Structure formats: structure tokens, C-alpha cells
mmCIF file with all atom_site columns, N, CA and C in Angstrom:
data_model
loop_
_atom_site.group_PDB
_atom_site.id
_atom_site.type_symbol
_atom_site.label_atom_id
_atom_site.label_alt_id
_atom_site.label_comp_id
_atom_site.label_asym_id
_atom_site.label_entity_id
_atom_site.label_seq_id
_atom_site.pdbx_PDB_ins_code
_atom_site.Cartn_x
_atom_site.Cartn_y
_atom_site.Cartn_z
_atom_site.occupancy
_atom_site.B_iso_or_equiv
_atom_site.pdbx_formal_charge
_atom_site.auth_seq_id
_atom_site.auth_comp_id
_atom_site.auth_asym_id
_atom_site.auth_atom_id
_atom_site.pdbx_PDB_model_num
ATOM 1   N N  . UNK P 1 1  ? 8.468  13.936 -25.826 1.00 75.00 ? 297 UNK P N  1
ATOM 2   C CA . UNK P 1 1  ? 8.273  14.475 -24.631 1.00 75.00 ? 297 UNK P CA 1
ATOM 3   C C  . UNK P 1 1  ? 6.670  15.111 -25.466 1.00 75.00 ? 297 UNK P C  1
ATOM 4   N N  . UNK P 1 2  ? 5.955  15.210 -24.801 1.00 85.00 ? 298 UNK P N  1
ATOM 5   C CA . UNK P 1 2  ? 5.047  15.853 -25.462 1.00 85.00 ? 298 UNK P CA 1
ATOM 6   C C  . UNK P 1 2  ? 4.515  17.147 -25.801 1.00 85.00 ? 298 UNK P C  1
ATOM 7   N N  . UNK P 1 3  ? 3.550  18.123 -26.552 1.00 81.00 ? 299 UNK P N  1
ATOM 8   C CA . UNK P 1 3  ? 3.816  19.354 -26.936 1.00 81.00 ? 299 UNK P CA 1
ATOM 9   C C  . UNK P 1 3  ? 3.890  19.846 -26.017 1.00 81.00 ? 299 UNK P C  1
ATOM 10  N N  . UNK P 1 4  ? 2.719  19.990 -25.038 1.00 81.00 ? 300 UNK P N  1
ATOM 11  C CA . UNK P 1 4  ? 2.420  20.378 -24.045 1.00 81.00 ? 300 UNK P CA 1
ATOM 12  C C  . UNK P 1 4  ? 3.759  21.048 -23.090 1.00 81.00 ? 300 UNK P C  1
ATOM 13  N N  . UNK P 1 5  ? 4.586  19.955 -23.069 1.00 85.00 ? 301 UNK P N  1
ATOM 14  C CA . UNK P 1 5  ? 6.013  19.862 -22.401 1.00 85.00 ? 301 UNK P CA 1
ATOM 15  C C  . UNK P 1 5  ? 6.888  20.829 -23.234 1.00 85.00 ? 301 UNK P C  1
ATOM 16  N N  . UNK P 1 6  ? 6.897  20.801 -24.140 1.00 84.00 ? 302 UNK P N  1
ATOM 17  C CA . UNK P 1 6  ? 7.684  21.292 -25.862 1.00 84.00 ? 302 UNK P CA 1
ATOM 18  C C  . UNK P 1 6  ? 7.621  22.405 -25.187 1.00 84.00 ? 302 UNK P C  1
ATOM 19  N N  . UNK P 1 7  ? 6.337  23.257 -25.403 1.00 82.00 ? 303 UNK P N  1
ATOM 20  C CA . UNK P 1 7  ? 5.738  24.586 -25.395 1.00 82.00 ? 303 UNK P CA 1
ATOM 21  C C  . UNK P 1 7  ? 5.996  25.161 -24.109 1.00 82.00 ? 303 UNK P C  1
ATOM 22  N N  . UNK P 1 8  ? 5.857  24.154 -22.798 1.00 85.00 ? 304 UNK P N  1
ATOM 23  C CA . UNK P 1 8  ? 6.327  25.150 -21.878 1.00 85.00 ? 304 UNK P CA 1
ATOM 24  C C  . UNK P 1 8  ? 7.669  25.280 -21.488 1.00 85.00 ? 304 UNK P C  1
ATOM 25  N N  . UNK P 1 9  ? 8.503  24.371 -22.142 1.00 88.00 ? 305 UNK P N  1
ATOM 26  C CA . UNK P 1 9  ? 10.367 24.777 -22.060 1.00 88.00 ? 305 UNK P CA 1
ATOM 27  C C  . UNK P 1 9  ? 10.722 25.597 -22.858 1.00 88.00 ? 305 UNK P C  1
ATOM 28  N N  . UNK P 1 10 ? 9.965  25.952 -24.397 1.00 86.00 ? 306 UNK P N  1
ATOM 29  C CA . UNK P 1 10 ? 10.092 26.793 -25.181 1.00 86.00 ? 306 UNK P CA 1
ATOM 30  C C  . UNK P 1 10 ? 9.726  28.516 -24.490 1.00 86.00 ? 306 UNK P C  1
ATOM 31  N N  . UNK P 1 11 ? 8.736  28.144 -23.818 1.00 85.00 ? 307 UNK P N  1
ATOM 32  C CA . UNK P 1 11 ? 8.232  29.686 -23.343 1.00 85.00 ? 307 UNK P CA 1
ATOM 33  C C  . UNK P 1 11 ? 9.273  30.061 -21.681 1.00 85.00 ? 307 UNK P C  1
ATOM 34  N N  . UNK P 1 12 ? 9.643  29.063 -21.207 1.00 90.00 ? 308 UNK P N  1
ATOM 35  C CA . UNK P 1 12 ? 10.629 29.407 -20.129 1.00 90.00 ? 308 UNK P CA 1
ATOM 36  C C  . UNK P 1 12 ? 11.776 29.992 -20.502 1.00 90.00 ? 308 UNK P C  1
ATOM 37  N N  . UNK P 1 13 ? 12.220 29.062 -21.868 1.00 91.00 ? 309 UNK P N  1
ATOM 38  C CA . UNK P 1 13 ? 13.727 29.335 -22.345 1.00 91.00 ? 309 UNK P CA 1
ATOM 39  C C  . UNK P 1 13 ? 13.541 30.831 -23.004 1.00 91.00 ? 309 UNK P C  1
ATOM 40  N N  . UNK P 1 14 ? 12.420 31.665 -23.497 1.00 88.00 ? 310 UNK P N  1
ATOM 41  C CA . UNK P 1 14 ? 12.146 32.195 -23.754 1.00 88.00 ? 310 UNK P CA 1
ATOM 42  C C  . UNK P 1 14 ? 12.364 34.032 -22.744 1.00 88.00 ? 310 UNK P C  1
ATOM 43  N N  . UNK P 1 15 ? 11.833 33.083 -21.783 1.00 89.00 ? 311 UNK P N  1
ATOM 44  C CA . UNK P 1 15 ? 11.566 34.501 -20.707 1.00 89.00 ? 311 UNK P CA 1
ATOM 45  C C  . UNK P 1 15 ? 12.906 34.491 -20.182 1.00 89.00 ? 311 UNK P C  1
ATOM 46  N N  . UNK P 1 16 ? 13.331 33.517 -20.056 1.00 94.00 ? 312 UNK P N  1
ATOM 47  C CA . UNK P 1 16 ? 14.982 33.168 -19.397 1.00 94.00 ? 312 UNK P CA 1
ATOM 48  C C  . UNK P 1 16 ? 15.903 34.122 -20.161 1.00 94.00 ? 312 UNK P C  1
ATOM 49  N N  . UNK P 1 17 ? 16.157 34.067 -21.378 1.00 93.00 ? 313 UNK P N  1
ATOM 50  C CA . UNK P 1 17 ? 16.637 34.796 -22.479 1.00 93.00 ? 313 UNK P CA 1
ATOM 51  C C  . UNK P 1 17 ? 16.413 35.938 -22.104 1.00 93.00 ? 313 UNK P C  1
ATOM 52  N N  . UNK P 1 18 ? 14.869 36.506 -22.042 1.00 89.00 ? 314 UNK P N  1
ATOM 53  C CA . UNK P 1 18 ? 14.593 37.481 -21.757 1.00 89.00 ? 314 UNK P CA 1
ATOM 54  C C  . UNK P 1 18 ? 15.600 38.484 -20.572 1.00 89.00 ? 314 UNK P C  1
ATOM 55  N N  . UNK P 1 19 ? 14.861 37.629 -19.646 1.00 92.00 ? 315 UNK P N  1
ATOM 56  C CA . UNK P 1 19 ? 15.697 38.679 -18.002 1.00 92.00 ? 315 UNK P CA 1
ATOM 57  C C  . UNK P 1 19 ? 17.037 38.309 -18.722 1.00 92.00 ? 315 UNK P C  1
ATOM 58  N N  . UNK P 1 20 ? 17.706 38.010 -19.398 1.00 93.00 ? 316 UNK P N  1
ATOM 59  C CA . UNK P 1 20 ? 19.160 37.962 -19.551 1.00 93.00 ? 316 UNK P CA 1
ATOM 60  C C  . UNK P 1 20 ? 19.546 38.807 -20.236 1.00 93.00 ? 316 UNK P C  1
ATOM 61  N N  . UNK P 1 21 ? 18.778 39.243 -21.303 1.00 90.00 ? 317 UNK P N  1
ATOM 62  C CA . UNK P 1 21 ? 18.971 40.591 -22.118 1.00 90.00 ? 317 UNK P CA 1
ATOM 63  C C  . UNK P 1 21 ? 18.954 41.825 -21.481 1.00 90.00 ? 317 UNK P C  1
ATOM 64  N N  . UNK P 1 22 ? 17.865 41.531 -20.113 1.00 86.00 ? 318 UNK P N  1
ATOM 65  C CA . UNK P 1 22 ? 17.501 43.030 -18.905 1.00 86.00 ? 318 UNK P CA 1
ATOM 66  C C  . UNK P 1 22 ? 19.322 43.245 -18.990 1.00 86.00 ? 318 UNK P C  1
ATOM 67  N N  . UNK P 1 23 ? 20.296 42.520 -18.166 1.00 88.00 ? 319 UNK P N  1
ATOM 68  C CA . UNK P 1 23 ? 21.463 42.850 -18.350 1.00 88.00 ? 319 UNK P CA 1
ATOM 69  C C  . UNK P 1 23 ? 22.391 42.728 -19.026 1.00 88.00 ? 319 UNK P C  1
ATOM 70  N N  . UNK P 1 24 ? 22.456 42.121 -20.211 1.00 89.00 ? 320 UNK P N  1
ATOM 71  C CA . UNK P 1 24 ? 23.125 42.114 -21.397 1.00 89.00 ? 320 UNK P CA 1
ATOM 72  C C  . UNK P 1 24 ? 22.700 42.393 -22.944 1.00 89.00 ? 320 UNK P C  1
ATOM 73  N N  . UNK P 1 25 ? 22.030 44.097 -22.568 1.00 85.00 ? 321 UNK P N  1
ATOM 74  C CA . UNK P 1 25 ? 21.546 44.335 -23.825 1.00 85.00 ? 321 UNK P CA 1
ATOM 75  C C  . UNK P 1 25 ? 22.063 44.031 -25.046 1.00 85.00 ? 321 UNK P C  1
ATOM 76  N N  . UNK P 1 26 ? 23.990 44.053 -24.799 1.00 88.00 ? 322 UNK P N  1
ATOM 77  C CA . UNK P 1 26 ? 24.775 43.877 -26.259 1.00 88.00 ? 322 UNK P CA 1
ATOM 78  C C  . UNK P 1 26 ? 24.507 42.316 -27.196 1.00 88.00 ? 322 UNK P C  1
ATOM 79  N N  . UNK P 1 27 ? 24.008 41.924 -26.329 1.00 92.00 ? 323 UNK P N  1
ATOM 80  C CA . UNK P 1 27 ? 24.464 40.214 -26.566 1.00 92.00 ? 323 UNK P CA 1
ATOM 81  C C  . UNK P 1 27 ? 23.827 39.602 -27.814 1.00 92.00 ? 323 UNK P C  1
ATOM 82  N N  . UNK P 1 28 ? 24.744 40.150 -28.895 1.00 93.00 ? 324 UNK P N  1
ATOM 83  C CA . UNK P 1 28 ? 23.652 39.715 -29.950 1.00 93.00 ? 324 UNK P CA 1
ATOM 84  C C  . UNK P 1 28 ? 23.244 38.241 -30.256 1.00 93.00 ? 324 UNK P C  1
ATOM 85  N N  . UNK P 1 29 ? 24.122 37.314 -29.632 1.00 96.00 ? 325 UNK P N  1
ATOM 86  C CA . UNK P 1 29 ? 23.585 36.263 -29.746 1.00 96.00 ? 325 UNK P CA 1
ATOM 87  C C  . UNK P 1 29 ? 22.325 35.657 -28.961 1.00 96.00 ? 325 UNK P C  1
ATOM 88  N N  . UNK P 1 30 ? 22.914 36.243 -27.620 1.00 94.00 ? 326 UNK P N  1
ATOM 89  C CA . UNK P 1 30 ? 20.858 36.310 -26.813 1.00 94.00 ? 326 UNK P CA 1
ATOM 90  C C  . UNK P 1 30 ? 20.253 36.776 -27.471 1.00 94.00 ? 326 UNK P C  1
ATOM 91  N N  . UNK P 1 31 ? 20.149 37.771 -28.414 1.00 90.00 ? 327 UNK P N  1
ATOM 92  C CA . UNK P 1 31 ? 18.677 38.323 -28.362 1.00 90.00 ? 327 UNK P CA 1
ATOM 93  C C  . UNK P 1 31 ? 18.480 37.440 -29.845 1.00 90.00 ? 327 UNK P C  1
ATOM 94  N N  . UNK P 1 32 ? 19.048 37.233 -31.182 1.00 92.00 ? 328 UNK P N  1
ATOM 95  C CA . UNK P 1 32 ? 19.279 36.103 -31.988 1.00 92.00 ? 328 UNK P CA 1
ATOM 96  C C  . UNK P 1 32 ? 18.644 34.691 -31.486 1.00 92.00 ? 328 UNK P C  1
ATOM 97  N N  . UNK P 1 33 ? 18.581 34.363 -30.461 1.00 93.00 ? 329 UNK P N  1
ATOM 98  C CA . UNK P 1 33 ? 17.813 33.051 -29.497 1.00 93.00 ? 329 UNK P CA 1
ATOM 99  C C  . UNK P 1 33 ? 17.014 33.195 -29.014 1.00 93.00 ? 329 UNK P C  1
ATOM 100 N N  . UNK P 1 34 ? 16.648 34.501 -28.271 1.00 90.00 ? 330 UNK P N  1
ATOM 101 C CA . UNK P 1 34 ? 15.204 35.293 -27.912 1.00 90.00 ? 330 UNK P CA 1
ATOM 102 C C  . UNK P 1 34 ? 14.037 34.988 -29.520 1.00 90.00 ? 330 UNK P C  1
ATOM 103 N N  . UNK P 1 35 ? 14.726 36.185 -29.836 1.00 88.00 ? 331 UNK P N  1
ATOM 104 C CA . UNK P 1 35 ? 13.834 35.981 -31.600 1.00 88.00 ? 331 UNK P CA 1
ATOM 105 C C  . UNK P 1 35 ? 13.293 34.725 -32.043 1.00 88.00 ? 331 UNK P C  1
ATOM 106 N N  . UNK P 1 36 ? 14.442 34.038 -32.463 1.00 90.00 ? 332 UNK P N  1
ATOM 107 C CA . UNK P 1 36 ? 14.606 32.891 -32.886 1.00 90.00 ? 332 UNK P CA 1
ATOM 108 C C  . UNK P 1 36 ? 13.118 31.325 -31.970 1.00 90.00 ? 332 UNK P C  1
ATOM 109 N N  . UNK P 1 37 ? 13.523 31.776 -30.548 1.00 88.00 ? 333 UNK P N  1
ATOM 110 C CA . UNK P 1 37 ? 12.281 31.408 -29.902 1.00 88.00 ? 333 UNK P CA 1
ATOM 111 C C  . UNK P 1 37 ? 10.697 31.896 -29.737 1.00 88.00 ? 333 UNK P C  1
ATOM 112 N N  . UNK P 1 38 ? 10.982 33.309 -29.784 1.00 85.00 ? 334 UNK P N  1
ATOM 113 C CA . UNK P 1 38 ? 9.208  33.725 -29.937 1.00 85.00 ? 334 UNK P CA 1
ATOM 114 C C  . UNK P 1 38 ? 8.700  33.439 -31.236 1.00 85.00 ? 334 UNK P C  1
ATOM 115 N N  . UNK P 1 39 ? 9.691  33.228 -32.243 1.00 85.00 ? 335 UNK P N  1
ATOM 116 C CA . UNK P 1 39 ? 9.343  32.479 -33.606 1.00 85.00 ? 335 UNK P CA 1
ATOM 117 C C  . UNK P 1 39 ? 8.957  31.312 -33.922 1.00 85.00 ? 335 UNK P C  1
ATOM 118 N N  . UNK P 1 40 ? 9.497  30.774 -33.007 1.00 82.00 ? 336 UNK P N  1
ATOM 119 C CA . UNK P 1 40 ? 8.477  29.087 -32.712 1.00 82.00 ? 336 UNK P CA 1
ATOM 120 C C  . UNK P 1 40 ? 7.345  29.217 -31.589 1.00 82.00 ? 336 UNK P C  1
ATOM 121 N N  . UNK P 1 41 ? 6.951  29.655 -30.966 1.00 71.00 ? 337 UNK P N  1
ATOM 122 C CA . UNK P 1 41 ? 6.189  29.589 -29.801 1.00 71.00 ? 337 UNK P CA 1
ATOM 123 C C  . UNK P 1 41 ? 5.034  30.738 -30.822 1.00 71.00 ? 337 UNK P C  1
ATOM 124 N N  . UNK P 1 42 ? 3.854  29.743 -30.865 1.00 61.00 ? 338 UNK P N  1
ATOM 125 C CA . UNK P 1 42 ? 2.472  30.278 -31.417 1.00 61.00 ? 338 UNK P CA 1
ATOM 126 C C  . UNK P 1 42 ? 3.362  31.594 -32.512 1.00 61.00 ? 338 UNK P C  1
ATOM 127 N N  . UNK P 1 43 ? 4.576  31.286 -33.658 1.00 60.00 ? 339 UNK P N  1
ATOM 128 C CA . UNK P 1 43 ? 4.335  32.345 -34.539 1.00 60.00 ? 339 UNK P CA 1
ATOM 129 C C  . UNK P 1 43 ? 4.787  33.371 -34.182 1.00 60.00 ? 339 UNK P C  1
ATOM 130 N N  . UNK P 1 44 ? 5.206  33.601 -33.155 1.00 55.00 ? 340 UNK P N  1
ATOM 131 C CA . UNK P 1 44 ? 5.927  34.809 -32.023 1.00 55.00 ? 340 UNK P CA 1
ATOM 132 C C  . UNK P 1 44 ? 5.066  35.685 -31.043 1.00 55.00 ? 340 UNK P C  1
ATOM 133 N N  . UNK P 1 45 ? 3.588  35.260 -31.709 1.00 56.00 ? 341 UNK P N  1
ATOM 134 C CA . UNK P 1 45 ? 2.606  36.150 -31.009 1.00 56.00 ? 341 UNK P CA 1
ATOM 135 C C  . UNK P 1 45 ? 2.092  36.132 -28.933 1.00 56.00 ? 341 UNK P C  1
ATOM 136 N N  . UNK P 1 46 ? 3.504  35.067 -28.906 1.00 54.00 ? 342 UNK P N  1
ATOM 137 C CA . UNK P 1 46 ? 3.373  34.310 -27.317 1.00 54.00 ? 342 UNK P CA 1
ATOM 138 C C  . UNK P 1 46 ? 4.161  35.781 -26.542 1.00 54.00 ? 342 UNK P C  1
ATOM 139 N N  . UNK P 1 47 ? 5.283  35.925 -27.343 1.00 63.00 ? 343 UNK P N  1
ATOM 140 C CA . UNK P 1 47 ? 6.376  36.997 -26.648 1.00 63.00 ? 343 UNK P CA 1
ATOM 141 C C  . UNK P 1 47 ? 5.941  38.181 -26.879 1.00 63.00 ? 343 UNK P C  1
ATOM 142 N N  . UNK P 1 48 ? 6.631  38.936 -25.789 1.00 61.00 ? 344 UNK P N  1
ATOM 143 C CA . UNK P 1 48 ? 6.654  40.574 -25.649 1.00 61.00 ? 344 UNK P CA 1
ATOM 144 C C  . UNK P 1 48 ? 7.493  40.701 -26.485 1.00 61.00 ? 344 UNK P C  1
ATOM 145 N N  . UNK P 1 49 ? 7.124  42.021 -27.465 1.00 56.00 ? 345 UNK P N  1
ATOM 146 C CA . UNK P 1 49 ? 8.514  42.371 -28.674 1.00 56.00 ? 345 UNK P CA 1
ATOM 147 C C  . UNK P 1 49 ? 9.591  42.898 -27.107 1.00 56.00 ? 345 UNK P C  1
ATOM 148 N N  . UNK P 1 50 ? 10.692 42.626 -27.358 1.00 54.00 ? 346 UNK P N  1
ATOM 149 C CA . UNK P 1 50 ? 11.686 43.206 -26.612 1.00 54.00 ? 346 UNK P CA 1
ATOM 150 C C  . UNK P 1 50 ? 12.280 44.609 -27.102 1.00 54.00 ? 346 UNK P C  1
ATOM 151 N N  . UNK P 1 51 ? 12.668 44.900 -28.319 1.00 56.00 ? 347 UNK P N  1
ATOM 152 C CA . UNK P 1 51 ? 12.860 46.189 -28.926 1.00 56.00 ? 347 UNK P CA 1
ATOM 153 C C  . UNK P 1 51 ? 12.515 47.443 -28.274 1.00 56.00 ? 347 UNK P C  1
ATOM 154 N N  . UNK P 1 52 ? 11.036 46.890 -28.388 1.00 53.00 ? 348 UNK P N  1
ATOM 155 C CA . UNK P 1 52 ? 10.130 48.622 -27.987 1.00 53.00 ? 348 UNK P CA 1
ATOM 156 C C  . UNK P 1 52 ? 10.728 49.238 -26.322 1.00 53.00 ? 348 UNK P C  1
ATOM 157 N N  . UNK P 1 53 ? 11.216 50.917 -26.488 1.00 55.00 ? 349 UNK P N  1
ATOM 158 C CA . UNK P 1 53 ? 11.714 51.216 -25.377 1.00 55.00 ? 349 UNK P CA 1
ATOM 159 C C  . UNK P 1 53 ? 12.954 50.311 -24.737 1.00 55.00 ? 349 UNK P C  1
ATOM 160 N N  . UNK P 1 54 ? 13.784 50.088 -25.728 1.00 62.00 ? 350 UNK P N  1
ATOM 161 C CA . UNK P 1 54 ? 15.111 49.328 -25.434 1.00 62.00 ? 350 UNK P CA 1
ATOM 162 C C  . UNK P 1 54 ? 15.736 49.259 -24.228 1.00 62.00 ? 350 UNK P C  1
ATOM 163 N N  . UNK P 1 55 ? 15.517 49.346 -23.082 1.00 65.00 ? 351 UNK P N  1
ATOM 164 C CA . UNK P 1 55 ? 16.505 48.853 -22.112 1.00 65.00 ? 351 UNK P CA 1
ATOM 165 C C  . UNK P 1 55 ? 16.690 50.510 -21.782 1.00 65.00 ? 351 UNK P C  1
ATOM 166 N N  . UNK P 1 56 ? 16.025 51.462 -22.090 1.00 70.00 ? 352 UNK P N  1
ATOM 167 C CA . UNK P 1 56 ? 16.276 52.786 -21.390 1.00 70.00 ? 352 UNK P CA 1
ATOM 168 C C  . UNK P 1 56 ? 16.095 52.919 -19.653 1.00 70.00 ? 352 UNK P C  1
ATOM 169 N N  . UNK P 1 57 ? 15.324 52.075 -19.286 1.00 71.00 ? 353 UNK P N  1
ATOM 170 C CA . UNK P 1 57 ? 14.878 52.743 -17.800 1.00 71.00 ? 353 UNK P CA 1
ATOM 171 C C  . UNK P 1 57 ? 16.621 52.079 -17.379 1.00 71.00 ? 353 UNK P C  1
ATOM 172 N N  . UNK P 1 58 ? 17.704 51.847 -17.890 1.00 75.00 ? 354 UNK P N  1
ATOM 173 C CA . UNK P 1 58 ? 18.804 51.960 -17.291 1.00 75.00 ? 354 UNK P CA 1
ATOM 174 C C  . UNK P 1 58 ? 19.692 52.980 -17.171 1.00 75.00 ? 354 UNK P C  1
ATOM 175 N N  . UNK P 1 59 ? 19.207 54.004 -18.382 1.00 79.00 ? 355 UNK P N  1
ATOM 176 C CA . UNK P 1 59 ? 20.058 55.017 -18.390 1.00 79.00 ? 355 UNK P CA 1
ATOM 177 C C  . UNK P 1 59 ? 19.350 56.024 -17.127 1.00 79.00 ? 355 UNK P C  1
ATOM 178 N N  . UNK P 1 60 ? 17.990 55.622 -16.642 1.00 81.00 ? 356 UNK P N  1
ATOM 179 C CA . UNK P 1 60 ? 17.593 56.443 -16.006 1.00 81.00 ? 356 UNK P CA 1
ATOM 180 C C  . UNK P 1 60 ? 18.289 56.637 -14.497 1.00 81.00 ? 356 UNK P C  1
ATOM 181 N N  . UNK P 1 61 ? 18.070 57.293 -13.409 1.00 84.00 ? 357 UNK P N  1
ATOM 182 C CA . UNK P 1 61 ? 18.854 57.251 -12.197 1.00 84.00 ? 357 UNK P CA 1
ATOM 183 C C  . UNK P 1 61 ? 18.678 55.986 -11.416 1.00 84.00 ? 357 UNK P C  1
ATOM 184 N N  . UNK P 1 62 ? 18.890 55.434 -10.703 1.00 83.00 ? 358 UNK P N  1
ATOM 185 C CA . UNK P 1 62 ? 18.678 54.177 -9.662  1.00 83.00 ? 358 UNK P CA 1
ATOM 186 C C  . UNK P 1 62 ? 18.299 55.677 -8.554  1.00 83.00 ? 358 UNK P C  1
ATOM 187 N N  . UNK P 1 63 ? 17.689 54.409 -7.833  1.00 84.00 ? 359 UNK P N  1
ATOM 188 C CA . UNK P 1 63 ? 16.819 54.864 -6.696  1.00 84.00 ? 359 UNK P CA 1
ATOM 189 C C  . UNK P 1 63 ? 17.857 55.675 -5.348  1.00 84.00 ? 359 UNK P C  1
ATOM 190 N N  . UNK P 1 64 ? 19.143 54.465 -5.594  1.00 88.00 ? 360 UNK P N  1
ATOM 191 C CA . UNK P 1 64 ? 19.769 54.856 -4.493  1.00 88.00 ? 360 UNK P CA 1
ATOM 192 C C  . UNK P 1 64 ? 21.220 56.164 -4.931  1.00 88.00 ? 360 UNK P C  1
ATOM 193 N N  . UNK P 1 65 ? 20.844 56.459 -6.099  1.00 87.00 ? 361 UNK P N  1
ATOM 194 C CA . UNK P 1 65 ? 21.932 57.731 -6.370  1.00 87.00 ? 361 UNK P CA 1
ATOM 195 C C  . UNK P 1 65 ? 21.169 59.276 -6.588  1.00 87.00 ? 361 UNK P C  1
ATOM 196 N N  . UNK P 1 66 ? 21.127 60.044 -6.249  1.00 86.00 ? 362 UNK P N  1
ATOM 197 C CA . UNK P 1 66 ? 20.958 61.514 -5.954  1.00 86.00 ? 362 UNK P CA 1
ATOM 198 C C  . UNK P 1 66 ? 20.286 61.497 -6.613  1.00 86.00 ? 362 UNK P C  1
ATOM 199 N N  . UNK P 1 67 ? 20.593 62.192 -8.220  1.00 84.00 ? 363 UNK P N  1
ATOM 200 C CA . UNK P 1 67 ? 19.471 62.654 -8.902  1.00 84.00 ? 363 UNK P CA 1
ATOM 201 C C  . UNK P 1 67 ? 17.990 61.981 -8.551  1.00 84.00 ? 363 UNK P C  1
ATOM 202 N N  . UNK P 1 68 ? 17.657 60.779 -7.970  1.00 83.00 ? 364 UNK P N  1
ATOM 203 C CA . UNK P 1 68 ? 16.785 60.147 -8.180  1.00 83.00 ? 364 UNK P CA 1
ATOM 204 C C  . UNK P 1 68 ? 15.817 60.330 -7.137  1.00 83.00 ? 364 UNK P C  1
ATOM 205 N N  . UNK P 1 69 ? 16.421 61.180 -5.589  1.00 83.00 ? 365 UNK P N  1
ATOM 206 C CA . UNK P 1 69 ? 15.688 61.476 -4.766  1.00 83.00 ? 365 UNK P CA 1
ATOM 207 C C  . UNK P 1 69 ? 15.717 63.152 -4.862  1.00 83.00 ? 365 UNK P C  1
ATOM 208 N N  . UNK P 1 70 ? 16.109 63.429 -5.601  1.00 83.00 ? 366 UNK P N  1
ATOM 209 C CA . UNK P 1 70 ? 16.368 65.320 -5.855  1.00 83.00 ? 366 UNK P CA 1
ATOM 210 C C  . UNK P 1 70 ? 14.400 65.891 -5.203  1.00 83.00 ? 366 UNK P C  1
ATOM 211 N N  . UNK P 1 71 ? 13.965 66.703 -5.278  1.00 80.00 ? 367 UNK P N  1
ATOM 212 C CA . UNK P 1 71 ? 12.784 67.400 -4.890  1.00 80.00 ? 367 UNK P CA 1
ATOM 213 C C  . UNK P 1 71 ? 12.437 67.582 -6.198  1.00 80.00 ? 367 UNK P C  1
ATOM 214 N N  . UNK P 1 72 ? 11.008 67.284 -6.573  1.00 72.00 ? 368 UNK P N  1
ATOM 215 C CA . UNK P 1 72 ? 10.652 67.571 -7.475  1.00 72.00 ? 368 UNK P CA 1
ATOM 216 C C  . UNK P 1 72 ? 10.274 66.385 -8.906  1.00 72.00 ? 368 UNK P C  1
ATOM 217 N N  . UNK P 1 73 ? 11.326 65.608 -8.648  1.00 58.00 ? 369 UNK P N  1
ATOM 218 C CA . UNK P 1 73 ? 11.887 64.012 -9.653  1.00 58.00 ? 369 UNK P CA 1
ATOM 219 C C  . UNK P 1 73 ? 10.518 63.542 -9.435  1.00 58.00 ? 369 UNK P C  1
ATOM 220 N N  . UNK P 1 74 ? 9.994  62.503 -10.366 1.00 59.00 ? 370 UNK P N  1
ATOM 221 C CA . UNK P 1 74 ? 8.806  61.773 -9.738  1.00 59.00 ? 370 UNK P CA 1
ATOM 222 C C  . UNK P 1 74 ? 9.471  60.463 -10.131 1.00 59.00 ? 370 UNK P C  1
ATOM 223 N N  . UNK P 1 75 ? 8.980  59.788 -9.412  1.00 51.00 ? 371 UNK P N  1
ATOM 224 C CA . UNK P 1 75 ? 9.504  58.596 -9.198  1.00 51.00 ? 371 UNK P CA 1
ATOM 225 C C  . UNK P 1 75 ? 8.806  57.426 -10.552 1.00 51.00 ? 371 UNK P C  1
#
């Protein structure tokens, strides 16, 4: 496989693992895989850090919950 194809495959895999981590934030093996893929991809500079503000959005009220639709709440 050519170098460009390997880089594309690695980038795709890192993105897929990141999406998986959005719904499975406690999966330590997936987080380790994500970090390993990022380290291989341009020395880690190509991946967006996933630790910053780590999954805090999941604790906020969802659009269909009453708390998210009360007056005075910003979207």
C-alpha cells in the first residue's frame, strides 16, 4: 500500500475511534488506540486533542428534556 493510502487509512481510523469515544468515553482501550493512531499520524499534530473539555456536553440537558427548554436558558 502506498504511503498516502496508509496515511488516509490511519486518519480514517483515528476519526472513527474518536466518534466511538463520544459515546463510550470510559473505554480505556479505545482511548489508548486513539492516542496511538494520533502519535503515528504526523507525530500527533494531525489529531485534535480529545482530552480537553472531555465529554462535558453529555452532562448538559438534551434538547428534548424540559431543562433545556426553560425560559432564560441559552442554546
